[in-house]
Amino acid sequence: MGHRRKARELALQILFQYDLTKGECNTEEFLKDKEIEDDIKEFTIRLKDAVIAHLQEIDAIIKKKTKGWSLKRMAVVDRNVLRFAICEMLYFPDIPPKVTINEAIEIAKKYGSEDSGQFVNGILDSIYKEECKTQ
């Protein structure tokens, strides 16, 4: 598994915890027993921090793209995969959006439901076409 994939999976786990505990999450405590390389830890923290810093904006984009779905009704895994992927697409210009989308789909398939990959793909593809191609 690539370093960024591992970091994204760890960020998803932290964001999942953050989401369920309404903002209580100790990232350092979560990562302390993990045998991971420094670059994985750094990217995990960078991604998690960026999602939380831009959470309102990211959630507004998700709400706009998922008409008829409230965020609370959405599966927690799907919601948080979308959050980190949208964050990468908007705030990590060094990562090609197509790479982010592919990674998010694979992670959604691994951790989500049978339909998570398709759901995440549809939302992120729509955001890519509207947000990323116009930049």
Short mmCIF file of N, CA and C in Angstrom, two decimals:
data_model
loop_
_atom_site.label_atom_id
_atom_site.label_comp_id
_atom_site.label_asym_id
_atom_site.label_seq_id
_atom_site.Cartn_x
_atom_site.Cartn_y
_atom_site.Cartn_z
N MET A 1 0.84 -1.17 0.00
CA MET A 1 0.00 0.00 0.00
C MET A 1 0.89 1.23 0.00
N GLY A 2 0.51 2.22 -0.81
CA GLY A 2 1.28 3.45 -0.87
C GLY A 2 1.16 4.26 0.41
N HIS A 3 2.13 5.14 0.61
CA HIS A 3 2.15 5.96 1.81
C HIS A 3 0.94 6.89 1.90
N ARG A 4 0.59 7.51 0.79
CA ARG A 4 -0.55 8.43 0.82
C ARG A 4 -1.85 7.67 1.06
N ARG A 5 -1.97 6.48 0.48
CA ARG A 5 -3.18 5.67 0.72
C ARG A 5 -3.32 5.36 2.21
N LYS A 6 -2.23 4.93 2.82
CA LYS A 6 -2.24 4.62 4.25
C LYS A 6 -2.60 5.87 5.06
N ALA A 7 -2.04 7.00 4.69
CA ALA A 7 -2.33 8.26 5.39
C ALA A 7 -3.81 8.64 5.24
N ARG A 8 -4.36 8.45 4.05
CA ARG A 8 -5.77 8.76 3.83
C ARG A 8 -6.66 7.84 4.67
N GLU A 9 -6.30 6.58 4.75
CA GLU A 9 -7.08 5.64 5.56
C GLU A 9 -7.02 6.02 7.04
N LEU A 10 -5.86 6.42 7.50
CA LEU A 10 -5.74 6.87 8.89
C LEU A 10 -6.52 8.16 9.12
N ALA A 11 -6.44 9.08 8.18
CA ALA A 11 -7.21 10.32 8.28
C ALA A 11 -8.71 10.01 8.32
N LEU A 12 -9.15 9.07 7.51
CA LEU A 12 -10.56 8.67 7.52
C LEU A 12 -10.95 8.16 8.91
N GLN A 13 -10.12 7.35 9.51
CA GLN A 13 -10.42 6.81 10.83
C GLN A 13 -10.49 7.93 11.88
N ILE A 14 -9.58 8.87 11.79
CA ILE A 14 -9.60 10.00 12.73
C ILE A 14 -10.84 10.86 12.50
N LEU A 15 -11.16 11.15 11.24
CA LEU A 15 -12.34 11.95 10.93
C LEU A 15 -13.63 11.24 11.34
N PHE A 16 -13.65 9.93 11.21
CA PHE A 16 -14.79 9.13 11.64
C PHE A 16 -14.99 9.33 13.14
N GLN A 17 -13.90 9.22 13.89
CA GLN A 17 -13.96 9.42 15.34
C GLN A 17 -14.39 10.85 15.67
N TYR A 18 -13.81 11.81 15.00
CA TYR A 18 -14.14 13.23 15.19
C TYR A 18 -15.63 13.46 14.94
N ASP A 19 -16.14 12.86 13.89
CA ASP A 19 -17.54 13.01 13.50
C ASP A 19 -18.46 12.41 14.57
N LEU A 20 -18.17 11.21 15.02
CA LEU A 20 -19.03 10.52 15.98
C LEU A 20 -18.97 11.11 17.39
N THR A 21 -17.84 11.72 17.73
CA THR A 21 -17.69 12.28 19.08
C THR A 21 -17.97 13.78 19.09
N LYS A 22 -18.48 14.29 17.99
CA LYS A 22 -18.82 15.72 17.88
C LYS A 22 -17.61 16.61 18.14
N GLY A 23 -16.47 16.21 17.59
CA GLY A 23 -15.28 17.06 17.65
C GLY A 23 -14.23 16.69 18.67
N GLU A 24 -14.46 15.64 19.42
CA GLU A 24 -13.45 15.22 20.38
C GLU A 24 -12.59 14.13 19.75
N CYS A 25 -11.33 14.45 19.58
CA CYS A 25 -10.43 13.50 18.93
C CYS A 25 -9.00 13.89 19.25
N ASN A 26 -8.24 12.96 19.75
CA ASN A 26 -6.84 13.21 20.05
C ASN A 26 -5.99 12.49 19.00
N THR A 27 -5.58 13.23 18.00
CA THR A 27 -4.84 12.65 16.88
C THR A 27 -3.54 12.01 17.33
N GLU A 28 -2.80 12.70 18.16
CA GLU A 28 -1.52 12.15 18.63
C GLU A 28 -1.72 10.83 19.37
N GLU A 29 -2.75 10.79 20.20
CA GLU A 29 -3.05 9.55 20.94
C GLU A 29 -3.42 8.43 19.98
N PHE A 30 -4.23 8.77 18.97
CA PHE A 30 -4.63 7.78 17.97
C PHE A 30 -3.43 7.22 17.22
N LEU A 31 -2.48 8.07 16.88
CA LEU A 31 -1.35 7.66 16.05
C LEU A 31 -0.17 7.09 16.84
N LYS A 32 -0.15 7.28 18.15
CA LYS A 32 1.06 6.97 18.92
C LYS A 32 1.49 5.50 18.85
N ASP A 33 0.57 4.58 18.80
CA ASP A 33 0.93 3.16 18.77
C ASP A 33 1.01 2.59 17.35
N LYS A 34 0.78 3.42 16.38
CA LYS A 34 0.85 2.97 14.99
C LYS A 34 2.30 2.95 14.53
N GLU A 35 2.70 1.87 13.94
CA GLU A 35 4.06 1.79 13.39
C GLU A 35 4.02 2.29 11.96
N ILE A 36 4.15 3.61 11.85
CA ILE A 36 4.09 4.24 10.53
C ILE A 36 5.28 5.19 10.39
N GLU A 37 5.62 5.42 9.14
CA GLU A 37 6.73 6.32 8.85
C GLU A 37 6.30 7.77 9.03
N ASP A 38 7.27 8.63 9.23
CA ASP A 38 6.99 10.04 9.52
C ASP A 38 6.18 10.72 8.41
N ASP A 39 6.48 10.40 7.15
CA ASP A 39 5.74 11.05 6.06
C ASP A 39 4.27 10.65 6.06
N ILE A 40 3.96 9.44 6.47
CA ILE A 40 2.56 9.01 6.57
C ILE A 40 1.88 9.78 7.70
N LYS A 41 2.55 9.86 8.83
CA LYS A 41 1.99 10.58 9.97
C LYS A 41 1.77 12.05 9.61
N GLU A 42 2.74 12.67 8.96
CA GLU A 42 2.64 14.08 8.60
C GLU A 42 1.48 14.35 7.63
N PHE A 43 1.34 13.49 6.63
CA PHE A 43 0.25 13.68 5.66
C PHE A 43 -1.10 13.42 6.32
N THR A 44 -1.17 12.43 7.19
CA THR A 44 -2.41 12.15 7.92
C THR A 44 -2.85 13.38 8.70
N ILE A 45 -1.94 13.95 9.45
CA ILE A 45 -2.27 15.13 10.29
C ILE A 45 -2.60 16.33 9.41
N ARG A 46 -1.83 16.52 8.37
CA ARG A 46 -2.08 17.65 7.45
C ARG A 46 -3.48 17.55 6.83
N LEU A 47 -3.84 16.36 6.39
CA LEU A 47 -5.14 16.16 5.77
C LEU A 47 -6.27 16.33 6.78
N LYS A 48 -6.15 15.72 7.93
CA LYS A 48 -7.17 15.84 8.98
C LYS A 48 -7.34 17.30 9.40
N ASP A 49 -6.24 17.99 9.63
CA ASP A 49 -6.31 19.40 10.04
C ASP A 49 -6.97 20.26 8.97
N ALA A 50 -6.66 20.01 7.71
CA ALA A 50 -7.25 20.80 6.62
C ALA A 50 -8.75 20.55 6.51
N VAL A 51 -9.17 19.30 6.67
CA VAL A 51 -10.60 19.00 6.62
C VAL A 51 -11.32 19.75 7.73
N ILE A 52 -10.80 19.67 8.93
CA ILE A 52 -11.46 20.33 10.07
C ILE A 52 -11.46 21.85 9.90
N ALA A 53 -10.37 22.41 9.39
CA ALA A 53 -10.30 23.86 9.19
C ALA A 53 -11.31 24.34 8.15
N HIS A 54 -11.64 23.52 7.18
CA HIS A 54 -12.53 23.91 6.08
C HIS A 54 -13.86 23.15 6.12
N LEU A 55 -14.18 22.57 7.27
CA LEU A 55 -15.34 21.67 7.37
C LEU A 55 -16.64 22.31 6.92
N GLN A 56 -16.91 23.53 7.32
CA GLN A 56 -18.18 24.17 6.93
C GLN A 56 -18.28 24.33 5.41
N GLU A 57 -17.20 24.77 4.80
CA GLU A 57 -17.20 24.94 3.34
C GLU A 57 -17.35 23.59 2.64
N ILE A 58 -16.62 22.59 3.11
CA ILE A 58 -16.68 21.26 2.50
C ILE A 58 -18.09 20.68 2.65
N ASP A 59 -18.66 20.79 3.83
CA ASP A 59 -20.01 20.27 4.05
C ASP A 59 -21.04 21.00 3.19
N ALA A 60 -20.84 22.29 2.98
CA ALA A 60 -21.75 23.04 2.11
C ALA A 60 -21.69 22.51 0.68
N ILE A 61 -20.52 22.15 0.22
CA ILE A 61 -20.36 21.58 -1.13
C ILE A 61 -21.06 20.23 -1.20
N ILE A 62 -20.88 19.41 -0.17
CA ILE A 62 -21.53 18.09 -0.14
C ILE A 62 -23.05 18.27 -0.16
N LYS A 63 -23.57 19.16 0.63
CA LYS A 63 -25.02 19.40 0.68
C LYS A 63 -25.55 19.84 -0.68
N LYS A 64 -24.78 20.70 -1.35
CA LYS A 64 -25.19 21.19 -2.67
C LYS A 64 -25.24 20.05 -3.69
N LYS A 65 -24.31 19.12 -3.58
CA LYS A 65 -24.22 18.02 -4.54
C LYS A 65 -25.11 16.83 -4.22
N THR A 66 -25.61 16.76 -3.01
CA THR A 66 -26.43 15.62 -2.60
C THR A 66 -27.83 16.09 -2.26
N LYS A 67 -28.46 16.70 -3.20
CA LYS A 67 -29.83 17.19 -2.97
C LYS A 67 -30.71 16.04 -2.49
N GLY A 68 -31.45 16.31 -1.43
CA GLY A 68 -32.32 15.28 -0.89
C GLY A 68 -31.67 14.40 0.17
N TRP A 69 -30.37 14.58 0.38
CA TRP A 69 -29.65 13.82 1.40
C TRP A 69 -29.13 14.79 2.44
N SER A 70 -29.48 14.59 3.68
CA SER A 70 -28.86 15.39 4.72
C SER A 70 -27.54 14.72 5.07
N LEU A 71 -26.61 15.49 5.58
CA LEU A 71 -25.32 14.93 5.98
C LEU A 71 -25.50 13.85 7.04
N LYS A 72 -26.43 14.07 7.95
CA LYS A 72 -26.65 13.11 9.03
C LYS A 72 -27.21 11.79 8.52
N ARG A 73 -27.92 11.83 7.43
CA ARG A 73 -28.52 10.63 6.86
C ARG A 73 -27.50 9.80 6.07
N MET A 74 -26.45 10.45 5.64
CA MET A 74 -25.40 9.82 4.85
C MET A 74 -24.56 8.90 5.74
N ALA A 75 -24.10 7.80 5.19
CA ALA A 75 -23.23 6.89 5.94
C ALA A 75 -21.98 7.66 6.41
N VAL A 76 -21.56 7.40 7.63
CA VAL A 76 -20.43 8.12 8.22
C VAL A 76 -19.17 7.94 7.39
N VAL A 77 -18.93 6.74 6.90
CA VAL A 77 -17.74 6.50 6.07
C VAL A 77 -17.82 7.33 4.80
N ASP A 78 -18.93 7.26 4.11
CA ASP A 78 -19.09 8.01 2.86
C ASP A 78 -18.90 9.50 3.08
N ARG A 79 -19.52 10.02 4.12
CA ARG A 79 -19.43 11.45 4.43
C ARG A 79 -17.98 11.87 4.65
N ASN A 80 -17.23 11.07 5.37
CA ASN A 80 -15.85 11.45 5.68
C ASN A 80 -14.88 11.18 4.54
N VAL A 81 -15.15 10.19 3.72
CA VAL A 81 -14.35 10.01 2.50
C VAL A 81 -14.56 11.22 1.60
N LEU A 82 -15.80 11.64 1.45
CA LEU A 82 -16.08 12.84 0.64
C LEU A 82 -15.37 14.06 1.21
N ARG A 83 -15.39 14.18 2.51
CA ARG A 83 -14.75 15.35 3.14
C ARG A 83 -13.26 15.40 2.82
N PHE A 84 -12.55 14.29 3.04
CA PHE A 84 -11.10 14.38 2.80
C PHE A 84 -10.80 14.52 1.32
N ALA A 85 -11.61 13.91 0.46
CA ALA A 85 -11.35 14.00 -0.98
C ALA A 85 -11.62 15.41 -1.49
N ILE A 86 -12.71 16.01 -1.07
CA ILE A 86 -13.01 17.38 -1.48
C ILE A 86 -11.93 18.33 -0.97
N CYS A 87 -11.50 18.11 0.25
CA CYS A 87 -10.42 18.92 0.82
C CYS A 87 -9.16 18.82 -0.04
N GLU A 88 -8.78 17.62 -0.41
CA GLU A 88 -7.60 17.45 -1.26
C GLU A 88 -7.79 18.15 -2.60
N MET A 89 -8.97 17.98 -3.18
CA MET A 89 -9.22 18.57 -4.50
C MET A 89 -9.12 20.09 -4.47
N LEU A 90 -9.55 20.69 -3.36
CA LEU A 90 -9.57 22.15 -3.27
C LEU A 90 -8.32 22.77 -2.68
N TYR A 91 -7.66 22.08 -1.76
CA TYR A 91 -6.58 22.70 -0.99
C TYR A 91 -5.22 22.02 -1.10
N PHE A 92 -5.13 20.99 -1.91
CA PHE A 92 -3.84 20.30 -2.09
C PHE A 92 -3.51 20.31 -3.59
N PRO A 93 -3.07 21.45 -4.11
CA PRO A 93 -2.84 21.57 -5.55
C PRO A 93 -1.74 20.64 -6.09
N ASP A 94 -0.92 20.11 -5.19
CA ASP A 94 0.15 19.21 -5.63
C ASP A 94 -0.37 17.80 -5.94
N ILE A 95 -1.63 17.52 -5.61
CA ILE A 95 -2.20 16.20 -5.86
C ILE A 95 -3.22 16.33 -6.99
N PRO A 96 -3.02 15.61 -8.09
CA PRO A 96 -4.00 15.68 -9.19
C PRO A 96 -5.38 15.21 -8.73
N PRO A 97 -6.44 15.96 -9.05
CA PRO A 97 -7.78 15.59 -8.62
C PRO A 97 -8.18 14.16 -9.00
N LYS A 98 -7.76 13.71 -10.16
CA LYS A 98 -8.11 12.35 -10.60
C LYS A 98 -7.49 11.30 -9.66
N VAL A 99 -6.30 11.57 -9.15
CA VAL A 99 -5.67 10.66 -8.19
C VAL A 99 -6.50 10.64 -6.91
N THR A 100 -6.87 11.81 -6.44
CA THR A 100 -7.70 11.91 -5.23
C THR A 100 -9.01 11.15 -5.41
N ILE A 101 -9.66 11.33 -6.53
CA ILE A 101 -10.94 10.66 -6.79
C ILE A 101 -10.75 9.14 -6.78
N ASN A 102 -9.74 8.66 -7.48
CA ASN A 102 -9.51 7.21 -7.52
C ASN A 102 -9.21 6.64 -6.14
N GLU A 103 -8.40 7.35 -5.37
CA GLU A 103 -8.08 6.90 -4.01
C GLU A 103 -9.34 6.88 -3.14
N ALA A 104 -10.14 7.92 -3.24
CA ALA A 104 -11.36 8.00 -2.44
C ALA A 104 -12.32 6.87 -2.78
N ILE A 105 -12.45 6.56 -4.05
CA ILE A 105 -13.33 5.46 -4.47
C ILE A 105 -12.86 4.14 -3.88
N GLU A 106 -11.57 3.87 -3.97
CA GLU A 106 -11.03 2.62 -3.44
C GLU A 106 -11.20 2.53 -1.92
N ILE A 107 -10.97 3.63 -1.23
CA ILE A 107 -11.13 3.63 0.23
C ILE A 107 -12.61 3.48 0.59
N ALA A 108 -13.50 4.12 -0.15
CA ALA A 108 -14.93 3.98 0.11
C ALA A 108 -15.38 2.52 -0.09
N LYS A 109 -14.86 1.88 -1.13
CA LYS A 109 -15.19 0.47 -1.36
C LYS A 109 -14.69 -0.41 -0.22
N LYS A 110 -13.51 -0.09 0.28
CA LYS A 110 -12.91 -0.91 1.34
C LYS A 110 -13.62 -0.75 2.68
N TYR A 111 -14.00 0.46 3.03
CA TYR A 111 -14.55 0.74 4.36
C TYR A 111 -16.05 0.97 4.38
N GLY A 112 -16.64 1.24 3.23
CA GLY A 112 -18.05 1.57 3.18
C GLY A 112 -18.93 0.40 2.78
N SER A 113 -20.10 0.73 2.31
CA SER A 113 -21.07 -0.28 1.89
C SER A 113 -20.81 -0.70 0.44
N GLU A 114 -21.65 -1.59 -0.03
CA GLU A 114 -21.54 -2.07 -1.40
C GLU A 114 -21.68 -0.94 -2.42
N ASP A 115 -22.47 0.07 -2.07
CA ASP A 115 -22.73 1.19 -2.98
C ASP A 115 -21.83 2.40 -2.77
N SER A 116 -20.97 2.36 -1.77
CA SER A 116 -20.17 3.53 -1.41
C SER A 116 -19.27 4.01 -2.55
N GLY A 117 -18.63 3.10 -3.24
CA GLY A 117 -17.73 3.50 -4.32
C GLY A 117 -18.45 4.30 -5.39
N GLN A 118 -19.61 3.82 -5.81
CA GLN A 118 -20.38 4.53 -6.84
C GLN A 118 -20.87 5.88 -6.34
N PHE A 119 -21.34 5.90 -5.10
CA PHE A 119 -21.85 7.14 -4.51
C PHE A 119 -20.75 8.19 -4.47
N VAL A 120 -19.60 7.82 -3.93
CA VAL A 120 -18.46 8.74 -3.81
C VAL A 120 -17.99 9.18 -5.20
N ASN A 121 -17.92 8.26 -6.13
CA ASN A 121 -17.50 8.58 -7.49
C ASN A 121 -18.42 9.62 -8.12
N GLY A 122 -19.72 9.43 -7.99
CA GLY A 122 -20.68 10.36 -8.59
C GLY A 122 -20.55 11.77 -8.04
N ILE A 123 -20.42 11.87 -6.73
CA ILE A 123 -20.31 13.20 -6.10
C ILE A 123 -18.99 13.86 -6.48
N LEU A 124 -17.89 13.13 -6.36
CA LEU A 124 -16.57 13.72 -6.63
C LEU A 124 -16.40 14.07 -8.10
N ASP A 125 -16.94 13.25 -8.99
CA ASP A 125 -16.84 13.56 -10.42
C ASP A 125 -17.58 14.85 -10.74
N SER A 126 -18.73 15.03 -10.13
CA SER A 126 -19.50 16.25 -10.33
C SER A 126 -18.73 17.47 -9.81
N ILE A 127 -18.13 17.34 -8.65
CA ILE A 127 -17.34 18.43 -8.08
C ILE A 127 -16.14 18.73 -8.96
N TYR A 128 -15.49 17.69 -9.43
CA TYR A 128 -14.32 17.86 -10.31
C TYR A 128 -14.71 18.67 -11.56
N LYS A 129 -15.81 18.28 -12.17
CA LYS A 129 -16.24 18.96 -13.40
C LYS A 129 -16.58 20.42 -13.16
N GLU A 130 -17.16 20.74 -12.02
CA GLU A 130 -17.56 22.12 -11.73
C GLU A 130 -16.49 22.96 -11.05
N GLU A 131 -15.80 22.38 -10.10
CA GLU A 131 -14.87 23.15 -9.26
C GLU A 131 -13.43 23.13 -9.80
N CYS A 132 -12.97 21.99 -10.22
CA CYS A 132 -11.54 21.84 -10.55
C CYS A 132 -11.22 22.21 -11.99
N LYS A 133 -12.08 21.92 -12.89
CA LYS A 133 -11.79 22.23 -14.30
C LYS A 133 -11.90 23.71 -14.59
N THR A 134 -12.56 24.46 -13.70
CA THR A 134 -12.69 25.90 -13.93
C THR A 134 -11.54 26.69 -13.33
N GLN A 135 -10.68 26.02 -12.56
CA GLN A 135 -9.57 26.72 -11.91
C GLN A 135 -8.41 26.88 -12.85
#
